[in-house]
mmCIF file of C-alpha atoms in Angstrom:
data_model
loop_
_atom_site.group_PDB
_atom_site.id
_atom_site.type_symbol
_atom_site.label_atom_id
_atom_site.label_comp_id
_atom_site.label_asym_id
_atom_site.label_seq_id
_atom_site.Cartn_x
_atom_site.Cartn_y
_atom_site.Cartn_z
ATOM 1 C CA MET A 619 10.862 -32.493 9.302
ATOM 2 C CA ARG A 620 11.485 -30.235 6.342
ATOM 3 C CA ILE A 621 8.829 -30.510 3.621
ATOM 4 C CA ASP A 622 9.717 -29.911 0.013
ATOM 5 C CA ALA A 623 7.597 -26.931 -0.984
ATOM 6 C CA ALA A 624 7.233 -27.891 -4.641
ATOM 7 C CA GLU A 625 6.072 -31.410 -3.750
ATOM 8 C CA ALA A 626 3.667 -30.123 -1.122
ATOM 9 C CA ALA A 627 2.111 -27.694 -3.582
ATOM 10 C CA LEU A 628 1.107 -30.609 -5.797
ATOM 11 C CA ARG A 629 -0.504 -32.441 -2.874
ATOM 12 C CA ILE A 630 -2.841 -29.703 -1.632
ATOM 13 C CA ARG A 631 -6.266 -31.272 -1.076
ATOM 14 C CA THR A 632 -8.021 -27.957 -0.544
ATOM 15 C CA ILE A 633 -6.492 -25.006 -2.337
ATOM 16 C CA ALA A 634 -7.450 -22.535 0.371
ATOM 17 C CA ASP A 635 -10.181 -20.808 2.281
ATOM 18 C CA ILE A 636 -9.836 -17.032 2.249
ATOM 19 C CA HIS A 637 -11.262 -15.345 5.337
ATOM 20 C CA GLU A 638 -12.033 -11.634 5.122
ATOM 21 C CA ASP A 639 -13.523 -9.182 7.573
ATOM 22 C CA PRO A 640 -17.182 -8.657 6.536
ATOM 23 C CA ARG A 641 -16.768 -4.960 7.367
ATOM 24 C CA GLY A 642 -13.891 -4.669 4.905
ATOM 25 C CA GLY A 643 -11.181 -3.974 7.487
ATOM 26 C CA PRO A 644 -8.123 -5.859 8.778
ATOM 27 C CA VAL A 645 -8.942 -9.494 9.551
ATOM 28 C CA ARG A 646 -7.283 -9.689 12.947
ATOM 29 C CA LEU A 647 -6.137 -7.577 15.816
ATOM 30 C CA ILE A 648 -2.661 -8.641 16.827
ATOM 31 C CA ILE A 649 -2.594 -9.579 20.507
ATOM 32 C CA ASN A 650 0.073 -10.035 23.150
ATOM 33 C CA GLY A 651 1.749 -13.362 23.683
ATOM 34 C CA ARG A 652 3.293 -15.278 20.847
ATOM 35 C CA HIS A 653 1.876 -12.917 18.241
ATOM 36 C CA ARG A 654 3.632 -9.740 17.313
ATOM 37 C CA LYS A 655 2.161 -6.662 18.920
ATOM 38 C CA PRO A 656 1.271 -3.589 16.863
ATOM 39 C CA THR A 657 3.276 -0.513 17.717
ATOM 40 C CA GLY A 658 1.013 2.054 16.113
ATOM 41 C CA ARG A 659 -1.800 2.961 13.758
ATOM 42 C CA TYR A 660 -1.667 4.931 10.531
ATOM 43 C CA HIS A 661 -4.619 6.975 9.312
ATOM 44 C CA SER A 662 -4.804 6.561 5.550
ATOM 45 C CA VAL A 663 -6.693 9.235 3.638
ATOM 46 C CA LYS A 664 -6.434 7.184 0.459
ATOM 47 C CA ALA A 665 -7.941 4.065 2.064
ATOM 48 C CA SER A 666 -10.316 6.085 4.314
ATOM 49 C CA ARG A 667 -9.424 4.089 7.410
ATOM 50 C CA SER A 668 -6.938 3.694 10.236
ATOM 51 C CA MET A 669 -4.657 0.668 9.905
ATOM 52 C CA PRO A 670 -2.324 -1.085 12.371
ATOM 53 C CA TRP A 671 1.380 -1.433 11.717
ATOM 54 C CA GLU A 672 3.566 -3.944 13.513
ATOM 55 C CA ASP A 673 6.995 -2.544 12.766
ATOM 56 C CA ARG A 674 8.517 0.476 11.062
ATOM 57 C CA ALA A 675 8.918 -1.307 7.724
ATOM 58 C CA GLU A 676 5.152 -1.688 7.368
ATOM 59 C CA ARG A 677 4.534 1.940 8.253
ATOM 60 C CA MET A 678 7.154 2.990 5.698
ATOM 61 C CA TYR A 679 5.383 0.944 3.047
ATOM 62 C CA PHE A 680 2.112 2.670 3.917
ATOM 63 C CA TRP A 681 3.864 5.944 3.058
ATOM 64 C CA LEU A 682 4.710 4.649 -0.399
ATOM 65 C CA CYS A 683 1.156 3.403 -0.977
ATOM 66 C CA GLU A 684 -0.342 6.686 0.198
ATOM 67 C CA ALA A 685 1.744 8.797 -2.201
ATOM 68 C CA ASP A 686 1.782 6.479 -5.236
ATOM 69 C CA THR A 687 -1.029 7.467 -7.601
ATOM 70 C CA ALA A 688 -0.837 4.027 -9.254
ATOM 71 C CA VAL A 689 -2.337 2.651 -6.025
ATOM 72 C CA ALA A 690 -6.109 3.210 -5.893
ATOM 73 C CA SER A 691 -6.493 1.795 -2.367
ATOM 74 C CA TYR A 692 -4.785 -0.580 0.053
ATOM 75 C CA LEU A 693 -5.460 -2.539 3.233
ATOM 76 C CA ALA A 694 -3.287 -3.943 6.008
ATOM 77 C CA GLN A 695 -3.951 -7.557 7.063
ATOM 78 C CA PRO A 696 -6.527 -7.949 4.279
ATOM 79 C CA HIS A 697 -7.418 -11.612 4.814
ATOM 80 C CA GLY A 698 -6.310 -14.937 6.211
ATOM 81 C CA LEU A 699 -5.436 -17.960 4.108
ATOM 82 C CA GLU A 700 -6.301 -21.365 5.557
ATOM 83 C CA ILE A 701 -4.356 -23.922 3.521
ATOM 84 C CA LYS A 702 -4.942 -27.650 3.969
ATOM 85 C CA VAL A 703 -1.974 -29.788 3.003
ATOM 86 C CA ALA A 704 -1.968 -33.574 2.730
ATOM 87 C CA GLY A 705 -0.033 -35.189 5.575
ATOM 88 C CA ARG A 706 -0.639 -32.345 8.039
ATOM 89 C CA LYS A 707 -3.213 -32.498 10.801
ATOM 90 C CA LYS A 708 -3.620 -28.738 11.066
ATOM 91 C CA PRO A 709 -4.025 -26.307 8.192
ATOM 92 C CA LEU A 710 -1.402 -23.694 7.546
ATOM 93 C CA LEU A 711 -2.583 -20.179 8.378
ATOM 94 C CA TYR A 712 -1.115 -17.241 6.542
ATOM 95 C CA TYR A 713 -1.920 -13.546 7.011
ATOM 96 C CA PRO A 714 -0.371 -11.303 4.342
ATOM 97 C CA ASP A 715 0.663 -7.822 5.410
ATOM 98 C CA ILE A 716 -0.889 -5.653 2.695
ATOM 99 C CA ARG A 717 -3.247 -5.839 -0.259
ATOM 100 C CA ARG A 718 -2.939 -3.107 -2.896
ATOM 101 C CA ASP A 719 -5.719 -2.469 -5.392
ATOM 102 C CA MET A 720 -4.078 -0.778 -8.334
ATOM 103 C CA ALA A 721 -5.620 1.856 -10.585
ATOM 104 C CA ASP A 722 -5.265 -0.462 -13.597
ATOM 105 C CA GLY A 723 -7.306 -3.203 -11.911
ATOM 106 C CA ARG A 724 -4.446 -5.395 -10.715
ATOM 107 C CA VAL A 725 -4.318 -6.781 -7.169
ATOM 108 C CA GLU A 726 -0.981 -6.966 -5.350
ATOM 109 C CA ILE A 727 -0.391 -8.916 -2.132
ATOM 110 C CA ARG A 728 2.733 -7.917 -0.235
ATOM 111 C CA GLU A 729 4.622 -9.496 2.648
ATOM 112 C CA ILE A 730 6.827 -6.921 4.356
ATOM 113 C CA LYS A 731 10.101 -7.868 6.019
ATOM 114 C CA SER A 732 12.070 -5.569 8.272
ATOM 115 C CA ARG A 733 15.784 -6.010 8.695
ATOM 116 C CA ALA A 734 15.162 -8.208 11.740
ATOM 117 C CA GLY A 735 12.407 -10.136 9.962
ATOM 118 C CA LYS A 736 14.743 -11.711 7.423
ATOM 119 C CA LYS A 737 15.382 -14.568 9.834
ATOM 120 C CA ASP A 738 11.758 -15.712 9.395
ATOM 121 C CA LEU A 739 12.543 -16.715 5.831
ATOM 122 C CA ARG A 740 14.891 -19.422 7.111
ATOM 123 C CA ASP A 741 12.055 -21.215 8.916
ATOM 124 C CA PRO A 742 10.910 -24.247 6.830
ATOM 125 C CA ASP A 743 7.236 -23.974 7.839
ATOM 126 C CA TYR A 744 7.170 -20.288 7.038
ATOM 127 C CA GLU A 745 8.927 -20.910 3.747
ATOM 128 C CA LEU A 746 6.276 -23.499 2.896
ATOM 129 C CA LYS A 747 3.449 -21.070 3.731
ATOM 130 C CA LEU A 748 4.907 -18.414 1.460
ATOM 131 C CA HIS A 749 5.370 -20.884 -1.375
ATOM 132 C CA LEU A 750 1.802 -22.185 -1.159
ATOM 133 C CA ALA A 751 0.369 -18.689 -0.756
ATOM 134 C CA ALA A 752 2.210 -17.626 -3.901
ATOM 135 C CA GLU A 753 0.667 -20.588 -5.778
ATOM 136 C CA ILE A 754 -2.832 -19.644 -4.614
ATOM 137 C CA TYR A 755 -2.488 -15.970 -5.459
ATOM 138 C CA GLU A 756 -1.146 -16.843 -8.890
ATOM 139 C CA ARG A 757 -4.262 -18.925 -9.583
ATOM 140 C CA LEU A 758 -6.384 -15.949 -8.540
ATOM 141 C CA GLY A 759 -4.466 -13.696 -10.903
ATOM 142 C CA TRP A 760 -2.978 -11.669 -8.042
ATOM 143 C CA ASP A 761 0.641 -10.583 -7.862
ATOM 144 C CA PHE A 762 2.538 -11.698 -4.734
ATOM 145 C CA ALA A 763 5.945 -10.595 -3.515
ATOM 146 C CA VAL A 764 8.039 -10.443 -0.358
ATOM 147 C CA LEU A 765 9.509 -6.956 0.102
ATOM 148 C CA HIS A 766 12.530 -6.158 2.262
ATOM 149 C CA GLN A 767 12.879 -2.899 4.138
ATOM 150 C CA ALA A 768 16.353 -1.915 3.007
ATOM 151 C CA GLU A 769 16.215 -3.140 -0.594
ATOM 152 C CA ASP A 770 12.594 -2.616 -1.655
ATOM 153 C CA ILE A 771 11.115 0.088 0.578
ATOM 154 C CA GLU A 772 13.852 2.513 1.589
ATOM 155 C CA ARG A 773 15.352 2.273 -1.897
ATOM 156 C CA PRO A 774 15.400 3.950 -4.297
ATOM 157 C CA ARG A 775 16.118 6.640 -1.727
ATOM 158 C CA GLN A 776 14.629 9.482 -3.759
ATOM 159 C CA ARG A 777 11.337 7.643 -4.227
ATOM 160 C CA PHE A 778 11.111 6.974 -0.496
ATOM 161 C CA ALA A 779 11.991 10.560 0.468
ATOM 162 C CA THR A 780 9.440 12.021 -1.975
ATOM 163 C CA ALA A 781 6.663 9.691 -0.807
ATOM 164 C CA GLN A 782 7.435 10.398 2.838
ATOM 165 C CA GLU A 783 7.165 14.143 2.289
ATOM 166 C CA ILE A 784 3.916 13.898 0.312
ATOM 167 C CA GLN A 785 2.097 11.687 2.794
ATOM 168 C CA ARG A 786 2.887 14.034 5.677
ATOM 169 C CA ARG A 787 0.333 16.468 4.232
ATOM 170 C CA ARG A 788 -2.308 13.842 3.443
ATOM 171 C CA ARG A 789 -4.895 15.215 5.897
ATOM 172 C CA VAL A 790 -4.902 18.739 4.492
ATOM 173 C CA ARG A 791 -8.279 19.625 2.999
ATOM 174 C CA VAL A 792 -8.538 20.042 -0.776
ATOM 175 C CA GLY A 793 -11.814 21.801 -1.502
ATOM 176 C CA THR A 794 -13.858 22.054 -4.675
ATOM 177 C CA ARG A 795 -12.369 25.435 -5.516
ATOM 178 C CA ASP A 796 -8.869 23.989 -5.118
ATOM 179 C CA ARG A 797 -9.708 21.103 -7.455
ATOM 180 C CA PHE A 798 -10.837 23.382 -10.246
ATOM 181 C CA ALA A 799 -7.915 25.731 -9.714
ATOM 182 C CA LEU A 800 -5.668 22.686 -10.273
ATOM 183 C CA ILE A 801 -7.539 21.637 -13.411
ATOM 184 C CA ASP A 802 -7.438 25.123 -14.871
ATOM 185 C CA ALA A 803 -3.754 25.711 -14.087
ATOM 186 C CA ILE A 804 -2.593 22.393 -15.528
ATOM 187 C CA GLU A 805 -4.792 22.528 -18.636
ATOM 188 C CA ARG A 806 -3.562 26.046 -19.400
ATOM 189 C CA GLU A 807 -0.041 24.593 -19.439
ATOM 190 C CA GLY A 808 -1.010 21.883 -21.905
ATOM 191 C CA GLY A 809 -1.462 19.052 -19.416
ATOM 192 C CA ILE A 810 1.701 19.368 -17.315
ATOM 193 C CA ALA A 811 2.529 22.271 -15.004
ATOM 194 C CA PRO A 812 5.539 22.879 -12.714
ATOM 195 C CA LEU A 813 4.958 22.271 -9.011
ATOM 196 C CA GLY A 814 5.937 25.843 -8.181
ATOM 197 C CA ALA A 815 3.078 27.221 -10.286
ATOM 198 C CA ILE A 816 0.625 24.770 -8.702
ATOM 199 C CA VAL A 817 1.672 25.854 -5.225
ATOM 200 C CA ASP A 818 1.072 29.497 -6.140
ATOM 201 C CA VAL A 819 -2.377 28.731 -7.519
ATOM 202 C CA LEU A 820 -3.387 26.932 -4.319
ATOM 203 C CA GLY A 821 -2.349 29.706 -1.949
ATOM 204 C CA SER A 822 1.439 30.058 -1.934
ATOM 205 C CA GLU A 823 3.755 28.610 0.719
ATOM 206 C CA PRO A 824 3.232 26.727 2.946
ATOM 207 C CA LEU A 825 -0.499 26.121 2.502
ATOM 208 C CA GLY A 826 -0.353 25.838 -1.279
ATOM 209 C CA ARG A 827 2.351 23.188 -1.097
ATOM 210 C CA ALA A 828 0.433 21.226 1.548
ATOM 211 C CA LYS A 829 -2.689 21.254 -0.635
ATOM 212 C CA ALA A 830 -0.693 20.152 -3.662
ATOM 213 C CA TYR A 831 0.686 17.157 -1.759
ATOM 214 C CA ALA A 832 -2.770 16.293 -0.395
ATOM 215 C CA ALA A 833 -4.117 16.381 -3.970
ATOM 216 C CA ILE A 834 -1.538 13.745 -4.924
ATOM 217 C CA VAL A 835 -2.713 11.446 -2.129
ATOM 218 C CA ARG A 836 -6.321 11.949 -3.297
ATOM 219 C CA ARG A 837 -5.280 11.001 -6.840
ATOM 220 C CA ILE A 838 -6.330 14.318 -8.341
ATOM 221 C CA VAL A 839 -2.848 15.009 -9.685
ATOM 222 C CA HIS A 840 0.309 13.004 -10.202
ATOM 223 C CA VAL A 841 4.013 13.643 -9.675
ATOM 224 C CA PRO A 842 6.818 11.158 -10.415
ATOM 225 C CA LEU A 843 8.003 9.778 -7.078
ATOM 226 C CA ASP A 844 11.496 9.213 -8.397
ATOM 227 C CA GLN A 845 12.059 12.976 -8.626
ATOM 228 C CA ARG A 846 12.842 15.532 -5.942
ATOM 229 C CA LEU A 847 9.964 17.838 -5.008
ATOM 230 C CA ALA A 848 11.148 21.135 -6.490
ATOM 231 C CA ALA A 849 9.637 24.141 -8.237
ATOM 232 C CA ASP A 850 10.116 22.507 -11.653
ATOM 233 C CA THR A 851 8.773 19.053 -10.713
ATOM 234 C CA PRO A 852 6.123 18.158 -13.340
ATOM 235 C CA VAL A 853 2.532 17.861 -12.120
ATOM 236 C CA SER A 854 -0.122 16.243 -14.317
ATOM 237 C CA LEU A 855 -3.830 15.564 -13.938
ATOM 238 C CA LEU A 856 -5.089 12.065 -13.293
ATOM 239 C CA ARG A 857 -7.991 11.063 -15.504
ATOM 240 C CA GLY A 858 -10.064 9.754 -12.589
ATOM 241 C CA GLY A 859 -9.538 12.859 -10.497
ATOM 242 C CA LEU A 860 -10.353 15.100 -13.441
ATOM 243 C CA ASP A 861 -13.596 13.270 -14.225
ATOM 244 C CA ALA A 862 -14.698 13.233 -10.573
ATOM 245 C CA SER A 863 -14.055 16.946 -10.193
ATOM 246 C CA ARG A 864 -15.977 17.832 -13.339
ATOM 247 C CA ALA A 865 -18.870 15.643 -12.242
ATOM 248 C CA GLY A 866 -18.937 17.529 -8.952
ATOM 249 C CA LEU A 867 -19.055 20.842 -10.816
ATOM 250 C CA ARG A 868 -22.033 19.660 -12.914
ATOM 251 C CA ARG A 869 -23.905 18.591 -9.758
ATOM 252 C CA ARG A 870 -23.296 21.980 -8.169
ATOM 253 C CA GLY A 871 -24.460 23.732 -11.323
#
């Protein structure tokens, strides 16, 4: 029987229990059987952990999170929602795909849908879970959205291509000397320096470019993801990265 989502939302007896991993990691390991099986793991430098991905759309979204300096950290399968609804014997269980903790303090919860996953949205029980989850997150002050692979992740195409290229170099080491070379180069240019100059400061091609991209992932510097990575792409310092680097210099001194 199809349940009207709006009516059900008004009849929730228990808003929800949120279950999190006490170690701060993903709340469940997807197993074989009726559950979807993970097809890989992604090592995030930004989040300082390895996270499972269940289809390519999730992995692609990790790329965007890794390269976007507005994202301070993120976590796959961050918690489980146990929602008790009047008239149902069993609670509804919902596991969102990703939580993003933003640099400005906001929390974003994202459900990721691949091209094949769109059919899930036609299931009445699943539709109800999403509706109730959205109500709960709104009360918590968290932003919730369902993102689709083709429309919201792979597009705009330039943003996706730039993020993909940046995250490929995420594991490259950025040492203390590199950090202060970045600060000096950008401050000498008045706060914004061209990417080509930054690459030269860090050691020329290809190592300098790899370090520059890794510094973006580490939120030391920022580049606009909607622009192509070229010699004239503007690079600016992030306040947090600048403060952390200067604090490190004082400790060394």
